[in-house]
PDB file of C-alpha atoms and ligand atoms in Angstrom:
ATOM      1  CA  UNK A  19      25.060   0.393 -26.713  1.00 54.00           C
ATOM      2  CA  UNK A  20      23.068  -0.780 -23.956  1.00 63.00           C
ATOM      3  CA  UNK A  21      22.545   2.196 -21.390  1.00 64.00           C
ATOM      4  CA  UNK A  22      24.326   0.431 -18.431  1.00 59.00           C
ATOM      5  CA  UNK A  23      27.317   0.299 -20.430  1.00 60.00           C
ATOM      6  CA  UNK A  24      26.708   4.195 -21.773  1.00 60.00           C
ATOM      7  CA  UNK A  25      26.366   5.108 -18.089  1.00 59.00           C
ATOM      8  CA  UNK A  26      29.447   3.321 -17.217  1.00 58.00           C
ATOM      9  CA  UNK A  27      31.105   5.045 -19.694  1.00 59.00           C
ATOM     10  CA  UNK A  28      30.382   8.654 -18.616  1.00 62.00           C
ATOM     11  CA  UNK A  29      30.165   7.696 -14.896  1.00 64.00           C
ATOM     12  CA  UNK A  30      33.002   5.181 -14.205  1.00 70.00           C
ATOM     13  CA  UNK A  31      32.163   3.387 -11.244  1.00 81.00           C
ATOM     14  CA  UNK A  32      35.019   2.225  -9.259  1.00 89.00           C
ATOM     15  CA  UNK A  33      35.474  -0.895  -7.275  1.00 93.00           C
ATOM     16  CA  UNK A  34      35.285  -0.400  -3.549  1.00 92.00           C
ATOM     17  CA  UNK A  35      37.609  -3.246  -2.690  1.00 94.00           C
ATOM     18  CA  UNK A  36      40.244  -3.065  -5.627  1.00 95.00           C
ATOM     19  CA  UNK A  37      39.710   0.222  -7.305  1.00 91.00           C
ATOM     20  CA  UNK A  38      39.253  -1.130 -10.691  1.00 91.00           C
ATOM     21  CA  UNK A  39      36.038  -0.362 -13.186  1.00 87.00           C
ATOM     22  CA  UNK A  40      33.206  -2.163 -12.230  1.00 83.00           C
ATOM     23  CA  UNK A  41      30.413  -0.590 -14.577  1.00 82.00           C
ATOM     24  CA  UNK A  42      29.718  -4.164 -16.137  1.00 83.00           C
ATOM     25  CA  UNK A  43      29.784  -5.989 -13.524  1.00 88.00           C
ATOM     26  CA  UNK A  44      26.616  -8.060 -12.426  1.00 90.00           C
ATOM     27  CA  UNK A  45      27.221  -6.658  -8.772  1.00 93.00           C
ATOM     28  CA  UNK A  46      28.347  -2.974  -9.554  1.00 90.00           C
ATOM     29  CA  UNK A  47      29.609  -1.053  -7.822  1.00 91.00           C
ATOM     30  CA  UNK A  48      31.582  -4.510  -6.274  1.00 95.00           C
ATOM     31  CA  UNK A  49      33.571  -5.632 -10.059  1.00 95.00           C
ATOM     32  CA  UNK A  50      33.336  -8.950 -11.261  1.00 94.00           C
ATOM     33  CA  UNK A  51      36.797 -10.177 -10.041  1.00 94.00           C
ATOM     34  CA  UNK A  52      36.309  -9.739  -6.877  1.00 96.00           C
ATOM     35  CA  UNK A  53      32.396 -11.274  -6.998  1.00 97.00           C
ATOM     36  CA  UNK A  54      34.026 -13.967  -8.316  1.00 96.00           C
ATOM     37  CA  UNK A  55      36.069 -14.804  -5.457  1.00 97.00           C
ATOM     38  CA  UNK A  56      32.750 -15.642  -3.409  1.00 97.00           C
ATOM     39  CA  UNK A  57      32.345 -19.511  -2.558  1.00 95.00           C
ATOM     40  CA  UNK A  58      29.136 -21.332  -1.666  1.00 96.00           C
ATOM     41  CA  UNK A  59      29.976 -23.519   1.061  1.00 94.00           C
ATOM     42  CA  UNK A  60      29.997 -27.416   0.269  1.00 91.00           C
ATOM     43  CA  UNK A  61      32.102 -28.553   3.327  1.00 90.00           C
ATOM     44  CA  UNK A  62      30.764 -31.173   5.937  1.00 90.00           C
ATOM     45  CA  UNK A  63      27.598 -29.178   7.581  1.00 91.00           C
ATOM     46  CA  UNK A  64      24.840 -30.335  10.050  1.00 92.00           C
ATOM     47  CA  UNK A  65      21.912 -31.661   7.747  1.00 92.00           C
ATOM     48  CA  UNK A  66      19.186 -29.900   9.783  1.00 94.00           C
ATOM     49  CA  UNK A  67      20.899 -26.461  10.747  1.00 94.00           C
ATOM     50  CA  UNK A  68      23.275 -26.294   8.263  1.00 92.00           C
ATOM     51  CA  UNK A  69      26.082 -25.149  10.571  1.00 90.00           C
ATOM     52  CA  UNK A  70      29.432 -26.364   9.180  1.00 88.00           C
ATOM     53  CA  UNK A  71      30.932 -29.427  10.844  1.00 81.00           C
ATOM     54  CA  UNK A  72      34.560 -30.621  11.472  1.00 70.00           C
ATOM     55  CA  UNK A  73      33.908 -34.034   9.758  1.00 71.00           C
ATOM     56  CA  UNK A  74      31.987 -35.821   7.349  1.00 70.00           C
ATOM     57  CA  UNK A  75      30.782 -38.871  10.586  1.00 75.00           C
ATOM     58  CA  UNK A  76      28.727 -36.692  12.362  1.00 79.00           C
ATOM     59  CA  UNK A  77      25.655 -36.127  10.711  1.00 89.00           C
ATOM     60  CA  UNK A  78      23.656 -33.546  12.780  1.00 91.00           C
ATOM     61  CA  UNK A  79      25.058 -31.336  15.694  1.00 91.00           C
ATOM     62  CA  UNK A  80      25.069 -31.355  18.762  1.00 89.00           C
ATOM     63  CA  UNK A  81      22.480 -28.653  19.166  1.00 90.00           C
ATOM     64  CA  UNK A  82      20.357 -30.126  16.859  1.00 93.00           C
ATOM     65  CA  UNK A  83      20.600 -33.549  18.270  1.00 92.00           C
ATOM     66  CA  UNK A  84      19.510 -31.858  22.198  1.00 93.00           C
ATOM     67  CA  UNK A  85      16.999 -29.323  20.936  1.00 92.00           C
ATOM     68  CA  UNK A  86      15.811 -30.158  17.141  1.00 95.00           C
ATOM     69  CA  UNK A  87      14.558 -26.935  15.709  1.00 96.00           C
ATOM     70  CA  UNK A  88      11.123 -26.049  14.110  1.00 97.00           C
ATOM     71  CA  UNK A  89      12.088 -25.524  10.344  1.00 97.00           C
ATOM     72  CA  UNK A  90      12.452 -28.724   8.200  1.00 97.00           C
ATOM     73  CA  UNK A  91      16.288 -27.668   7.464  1.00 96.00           C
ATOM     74  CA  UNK A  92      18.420 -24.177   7.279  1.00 96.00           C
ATOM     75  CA  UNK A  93      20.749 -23.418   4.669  1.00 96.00           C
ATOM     76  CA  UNK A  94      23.439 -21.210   4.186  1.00 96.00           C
ATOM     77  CA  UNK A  95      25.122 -19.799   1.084  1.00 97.00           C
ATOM     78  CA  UNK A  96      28.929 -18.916   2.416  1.00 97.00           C
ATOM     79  CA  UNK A  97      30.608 -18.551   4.888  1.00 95.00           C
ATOM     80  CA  UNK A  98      30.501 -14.812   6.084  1.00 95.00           C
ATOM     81  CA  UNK A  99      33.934 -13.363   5.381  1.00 95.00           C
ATOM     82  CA  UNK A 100      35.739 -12.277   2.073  1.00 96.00           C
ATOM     83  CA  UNK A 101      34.159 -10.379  -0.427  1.00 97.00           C
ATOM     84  CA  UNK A 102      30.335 -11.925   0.927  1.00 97.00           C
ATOM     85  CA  UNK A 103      31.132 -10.159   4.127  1.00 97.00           C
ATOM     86  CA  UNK A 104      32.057  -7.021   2.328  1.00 96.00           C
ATOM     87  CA  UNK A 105      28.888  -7.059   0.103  1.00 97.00           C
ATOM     88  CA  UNK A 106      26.131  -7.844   2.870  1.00 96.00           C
ATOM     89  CA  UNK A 107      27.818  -4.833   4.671  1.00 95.00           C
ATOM     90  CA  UNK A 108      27.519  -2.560   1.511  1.00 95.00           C
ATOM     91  CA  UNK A 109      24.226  -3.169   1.660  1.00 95.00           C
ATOM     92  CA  UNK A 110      23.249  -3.088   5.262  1.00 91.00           C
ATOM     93  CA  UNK A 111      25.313  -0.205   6.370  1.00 90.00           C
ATOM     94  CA  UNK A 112      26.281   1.767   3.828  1.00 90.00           C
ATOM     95  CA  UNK A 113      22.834   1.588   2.027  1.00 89.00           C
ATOM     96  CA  UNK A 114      24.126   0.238  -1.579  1.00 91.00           C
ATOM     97  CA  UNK A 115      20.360  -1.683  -2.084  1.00 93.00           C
ATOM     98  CA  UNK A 116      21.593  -2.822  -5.614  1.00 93.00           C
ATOM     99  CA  UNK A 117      23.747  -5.672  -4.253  1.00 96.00           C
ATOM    100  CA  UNK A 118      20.350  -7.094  -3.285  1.00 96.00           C
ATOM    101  CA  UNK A 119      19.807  -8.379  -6.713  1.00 96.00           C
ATOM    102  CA  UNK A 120      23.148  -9.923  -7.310  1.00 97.00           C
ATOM    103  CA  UNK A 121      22.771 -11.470  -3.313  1.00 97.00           C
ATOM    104  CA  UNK A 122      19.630 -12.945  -3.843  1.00 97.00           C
ATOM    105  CA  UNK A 123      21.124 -14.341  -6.704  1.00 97.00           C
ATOM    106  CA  UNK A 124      23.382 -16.196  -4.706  1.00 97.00           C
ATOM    107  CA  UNK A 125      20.415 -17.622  -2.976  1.00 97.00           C
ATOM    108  CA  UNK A 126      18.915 -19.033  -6.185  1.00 95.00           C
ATOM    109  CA  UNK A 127      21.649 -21.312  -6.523  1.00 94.00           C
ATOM    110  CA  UNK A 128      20.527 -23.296  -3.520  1.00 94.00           C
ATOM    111  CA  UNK A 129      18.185 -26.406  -3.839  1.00 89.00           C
ATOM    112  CA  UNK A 130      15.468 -24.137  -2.458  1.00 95.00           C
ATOM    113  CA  UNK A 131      12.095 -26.137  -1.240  1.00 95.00           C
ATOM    114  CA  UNK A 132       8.861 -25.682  -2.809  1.00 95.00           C
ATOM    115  CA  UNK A 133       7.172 -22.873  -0.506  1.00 97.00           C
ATOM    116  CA  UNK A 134       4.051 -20.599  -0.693  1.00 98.00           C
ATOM    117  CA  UNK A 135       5.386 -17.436   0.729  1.00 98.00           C
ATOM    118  CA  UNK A 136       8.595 -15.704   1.520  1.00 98.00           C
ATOM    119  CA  UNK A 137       9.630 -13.998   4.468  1.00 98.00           C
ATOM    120  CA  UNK A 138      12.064 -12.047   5.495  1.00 97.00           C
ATOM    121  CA  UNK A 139      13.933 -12.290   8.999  1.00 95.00           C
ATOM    122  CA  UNK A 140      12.277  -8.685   9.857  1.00 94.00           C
ATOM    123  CA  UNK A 141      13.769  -5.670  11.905  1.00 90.00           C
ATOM    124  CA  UNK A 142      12.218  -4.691  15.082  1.00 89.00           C
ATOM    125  CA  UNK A 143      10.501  -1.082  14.111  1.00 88.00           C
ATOM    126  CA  UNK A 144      12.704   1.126  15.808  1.00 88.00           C
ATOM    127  CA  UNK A 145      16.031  -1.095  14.091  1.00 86.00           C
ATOM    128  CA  UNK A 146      13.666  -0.152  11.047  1.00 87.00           C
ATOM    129  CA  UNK A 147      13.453   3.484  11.655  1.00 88.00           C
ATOM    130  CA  UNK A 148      16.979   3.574  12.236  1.00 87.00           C
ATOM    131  CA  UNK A 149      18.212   1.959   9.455  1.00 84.00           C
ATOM    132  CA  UNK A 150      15.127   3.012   7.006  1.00 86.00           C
ATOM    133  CA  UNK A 151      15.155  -0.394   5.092  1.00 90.00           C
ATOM    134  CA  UNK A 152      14.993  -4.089   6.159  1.00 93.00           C
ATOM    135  CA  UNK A 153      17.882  -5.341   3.968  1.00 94.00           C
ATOM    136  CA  UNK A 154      16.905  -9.357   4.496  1.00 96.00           C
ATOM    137  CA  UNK A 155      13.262  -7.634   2.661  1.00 96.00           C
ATOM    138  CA  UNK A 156      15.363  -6.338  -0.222  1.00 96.00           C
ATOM    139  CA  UNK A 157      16.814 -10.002  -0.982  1.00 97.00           C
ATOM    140  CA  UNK A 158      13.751 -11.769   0.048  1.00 97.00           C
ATOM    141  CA  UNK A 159      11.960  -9.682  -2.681  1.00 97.00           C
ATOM    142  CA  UNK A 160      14.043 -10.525  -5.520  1.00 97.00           C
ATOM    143  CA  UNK A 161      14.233 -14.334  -4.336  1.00 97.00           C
ATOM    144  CA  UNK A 162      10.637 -14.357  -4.558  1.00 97.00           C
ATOM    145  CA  UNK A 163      10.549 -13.019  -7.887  1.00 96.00           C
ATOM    146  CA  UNK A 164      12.814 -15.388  -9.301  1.00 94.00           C
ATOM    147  CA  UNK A 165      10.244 -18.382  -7.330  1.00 94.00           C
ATOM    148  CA  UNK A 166       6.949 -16.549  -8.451  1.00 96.00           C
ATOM    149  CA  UNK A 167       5.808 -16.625  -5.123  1.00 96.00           C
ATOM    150  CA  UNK A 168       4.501 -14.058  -2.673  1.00 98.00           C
ATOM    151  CA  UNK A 169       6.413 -11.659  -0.382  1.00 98.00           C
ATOM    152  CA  UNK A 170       5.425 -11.779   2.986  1.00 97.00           C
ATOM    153  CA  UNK A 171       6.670  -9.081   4.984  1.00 95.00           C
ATOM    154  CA  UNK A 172       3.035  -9.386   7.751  1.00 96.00           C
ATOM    155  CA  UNK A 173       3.663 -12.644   8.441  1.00 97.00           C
ATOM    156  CA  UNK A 174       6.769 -12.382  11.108  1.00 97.00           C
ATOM    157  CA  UNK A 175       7.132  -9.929  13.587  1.00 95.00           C
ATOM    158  CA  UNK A 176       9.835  -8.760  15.406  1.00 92.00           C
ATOM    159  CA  UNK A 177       8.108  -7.822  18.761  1.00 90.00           C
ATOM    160  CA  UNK A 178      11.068  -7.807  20.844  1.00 83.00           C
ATOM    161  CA  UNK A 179      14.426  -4.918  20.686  1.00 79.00           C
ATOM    162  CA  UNK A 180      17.437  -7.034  20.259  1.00 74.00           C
ATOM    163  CA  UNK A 181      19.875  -4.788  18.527  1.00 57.00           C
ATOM    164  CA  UNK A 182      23.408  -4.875  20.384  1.00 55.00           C
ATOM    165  CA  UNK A 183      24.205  -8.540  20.073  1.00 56.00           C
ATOM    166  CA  UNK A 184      28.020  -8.027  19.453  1.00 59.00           C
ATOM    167  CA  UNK A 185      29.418  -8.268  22.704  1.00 63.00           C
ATOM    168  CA  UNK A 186      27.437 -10.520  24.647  1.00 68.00           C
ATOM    169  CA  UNK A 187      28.119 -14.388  25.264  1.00 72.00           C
ATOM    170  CA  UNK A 188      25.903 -17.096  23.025  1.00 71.00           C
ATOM    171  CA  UNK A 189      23.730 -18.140  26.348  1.00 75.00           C
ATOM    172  CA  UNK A 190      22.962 -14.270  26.282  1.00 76.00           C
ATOM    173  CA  UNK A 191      22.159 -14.356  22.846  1.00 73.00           C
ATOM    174  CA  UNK A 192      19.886 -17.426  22.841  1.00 73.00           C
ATOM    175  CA  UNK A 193      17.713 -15.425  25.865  1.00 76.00           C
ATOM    176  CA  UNK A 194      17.542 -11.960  24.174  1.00 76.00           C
ATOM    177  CA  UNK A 195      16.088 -13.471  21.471  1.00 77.00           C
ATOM    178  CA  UNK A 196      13.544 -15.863  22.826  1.00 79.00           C
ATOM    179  CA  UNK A 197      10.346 -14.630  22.385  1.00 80.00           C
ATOM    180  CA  UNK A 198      11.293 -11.623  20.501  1.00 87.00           C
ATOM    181  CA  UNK A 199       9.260 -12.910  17.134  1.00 93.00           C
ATOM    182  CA  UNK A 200       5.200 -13.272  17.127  1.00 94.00           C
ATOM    183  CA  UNK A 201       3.584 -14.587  13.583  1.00 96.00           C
ATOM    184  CA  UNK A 202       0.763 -13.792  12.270  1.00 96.00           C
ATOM    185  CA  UNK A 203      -2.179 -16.346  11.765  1.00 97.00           C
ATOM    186  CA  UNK A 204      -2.207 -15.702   8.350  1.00 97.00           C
ATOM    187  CA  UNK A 205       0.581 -18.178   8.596  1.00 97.00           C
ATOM    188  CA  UNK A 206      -1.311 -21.364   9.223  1.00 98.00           C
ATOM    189  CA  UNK A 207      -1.305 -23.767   6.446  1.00 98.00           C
ATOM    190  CA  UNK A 208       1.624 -22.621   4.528  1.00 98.00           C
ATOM    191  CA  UNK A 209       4.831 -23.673   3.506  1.00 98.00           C
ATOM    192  CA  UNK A 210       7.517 -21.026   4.350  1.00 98.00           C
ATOM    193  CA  UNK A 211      10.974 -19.838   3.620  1.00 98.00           C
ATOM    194  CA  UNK A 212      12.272 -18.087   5.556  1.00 98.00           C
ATOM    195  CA  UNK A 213      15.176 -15.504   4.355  1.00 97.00           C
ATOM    196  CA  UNK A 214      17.744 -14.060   6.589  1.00 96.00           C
ATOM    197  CA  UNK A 215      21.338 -12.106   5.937  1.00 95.00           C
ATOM    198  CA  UNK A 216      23.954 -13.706   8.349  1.00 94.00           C
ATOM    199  CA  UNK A 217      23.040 -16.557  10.615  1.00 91.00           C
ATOM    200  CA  UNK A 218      25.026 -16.885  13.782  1.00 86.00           C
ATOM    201  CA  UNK A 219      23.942 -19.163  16.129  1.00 85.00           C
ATOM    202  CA  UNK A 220      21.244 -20.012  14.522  1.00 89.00           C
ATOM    203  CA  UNK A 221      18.977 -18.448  17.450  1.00 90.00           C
ATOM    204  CA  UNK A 222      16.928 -16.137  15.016  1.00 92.00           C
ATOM    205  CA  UNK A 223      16.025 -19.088  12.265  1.00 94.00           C
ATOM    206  CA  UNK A 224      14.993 -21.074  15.546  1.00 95.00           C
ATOM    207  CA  UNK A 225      12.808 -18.399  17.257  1.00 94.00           C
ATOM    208  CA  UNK A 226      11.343 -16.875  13.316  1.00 96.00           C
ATOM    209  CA  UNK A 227      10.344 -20.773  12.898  1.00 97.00           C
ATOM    210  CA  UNK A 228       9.317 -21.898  16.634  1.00 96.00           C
ATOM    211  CA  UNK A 229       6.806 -18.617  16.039  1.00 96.00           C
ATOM    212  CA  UNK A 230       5.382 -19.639  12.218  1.00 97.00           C
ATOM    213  CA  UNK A 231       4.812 -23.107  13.394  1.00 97.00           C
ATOM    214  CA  UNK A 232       2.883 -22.007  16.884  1.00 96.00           C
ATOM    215  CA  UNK A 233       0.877 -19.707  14.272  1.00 97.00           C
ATOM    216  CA  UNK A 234       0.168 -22.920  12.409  1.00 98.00           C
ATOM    217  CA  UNK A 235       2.720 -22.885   9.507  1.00 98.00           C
ATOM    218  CA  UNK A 236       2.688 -26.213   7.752  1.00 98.00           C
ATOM    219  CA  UNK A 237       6.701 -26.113   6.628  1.00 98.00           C
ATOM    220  CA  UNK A 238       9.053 -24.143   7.798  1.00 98.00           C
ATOM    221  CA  UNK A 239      12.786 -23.278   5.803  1.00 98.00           C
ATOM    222  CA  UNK A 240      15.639 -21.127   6.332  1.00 97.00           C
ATOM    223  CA  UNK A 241      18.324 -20.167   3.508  1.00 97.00           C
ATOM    224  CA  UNK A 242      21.004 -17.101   4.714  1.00 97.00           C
ATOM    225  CA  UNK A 243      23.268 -15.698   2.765  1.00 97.00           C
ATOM    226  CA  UNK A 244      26.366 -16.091   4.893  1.00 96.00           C
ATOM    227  CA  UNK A 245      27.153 -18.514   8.392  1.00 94.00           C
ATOM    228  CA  UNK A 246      29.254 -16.251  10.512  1.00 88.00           C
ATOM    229  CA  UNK A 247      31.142 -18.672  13.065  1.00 76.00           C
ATOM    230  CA  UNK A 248      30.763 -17.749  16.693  1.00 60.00           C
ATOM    231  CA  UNK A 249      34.052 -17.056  18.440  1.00 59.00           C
ATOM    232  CA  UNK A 250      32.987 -18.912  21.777  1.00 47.00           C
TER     233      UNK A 250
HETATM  234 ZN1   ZN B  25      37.101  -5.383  -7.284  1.00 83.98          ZN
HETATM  235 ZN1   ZN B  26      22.467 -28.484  13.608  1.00 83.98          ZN
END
């Protein structure tokens, strides 16, 4: 008996959304119904930012038509609500770091571009401090595992404190984060993806990829796990 199974067995581990055993479930503690119910996105979307769009005519946004961004295209896997929602907050808040495997997972099915390094979206150090792990780090590293390619975490720096985002308006947003990432030199040459959690208005894949390319990246790609659509 595999020891998963044996330790499932004498430590049942329960489902936090549906309260059935999870033990052999690829996402434990979350059980494999309810990871099942998570949907990669295949709707109409813009083809540079990847932000889902009401019809299949338009082709890029309107964002993206007025202001193209730095990276080559972003990507998201879901949309973030359901049992994705659920799962990214597991891991960010209540510090379940084992859903980083089966999220990063998620991120594999993507056509993902070939890169040379991958970086995580990273916390500003006192978000860090607080929170005691970067959980975009945790995904990133099992993403580039899967790749065989490097980890970057000293490539992109957050230099900037942008932590309560909730309750202000998007032209808010878009200012509190400009400027608030600086790259590292180290950058220059290389083909990057870029790895963040849940992309809102797209303001932090725009600044992360507006600082690579100033520090000479030669590519620049997002993938997210989940799109969370602004309610303005
Ligand atoms: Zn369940
Ligand atoms: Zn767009």
């Amino acid at each position: 008996m595999a020891i998963a199974s044996l330790l499932g067995l004498l430590f049942p581990q329960r489902c936090p959304l549906c309260d059935t055993q999870a033990h052999s479930s690829r996402a434990v503690p979350i059980c494999e119904s309810c990871w099942a119910t998570i949907r990669h996105y295949t709707g109409p979307a813009c083809s540079l930012c990847g932000l889902p769009a009401v019809s299949h005519h338009t082709e890029r946004c309107q964002e993206c038509v007025s202001n193209p961004p730095a990276f080559v295209f972003a990507r998201c896997y879901g949309i973030y609500e359901g049992v994705l929602k659920e799962a990214i907050h597991f891991l960010k808040f209540n510090g379940m770091r084992r859903l980083a495997k089966p999220l990063a997972a998620l991120l594999c099915e993507l056509p993902l571009p070939a890169v040379d390094a991958v970086v995580p979206v990273p916390l500003h150090i006192s978000q860090l401090r607080k929170r005691e792990f970067n959980q975009t780090a945790l995904i990133g590293k099992h993403l580039a595992g899967h790749l065989r390619i490097p980890l970057r975490t000293d490539l992109l720096m957050k230099t900037k404190e942008t932590a309560a985002q909730i309750n202000v308006d998007r032209k808010e947003r878009l200012r509190n984060l400009k400027k608030a990432f600086a790259a590292s030199k180290d950058a220059s040459g290389l083909r990057i993806l870029v790895i963040d959690d849940v992309v809102t208005t797209g303001a932090t894949a725009r600044e992360s990829a507006n600082a690579l390319k100033n520090a000479g990246a030669k590519e620049v790609f997002v993938v997210a796990l989940a799109r969370s659509l602004p309610k303005y």
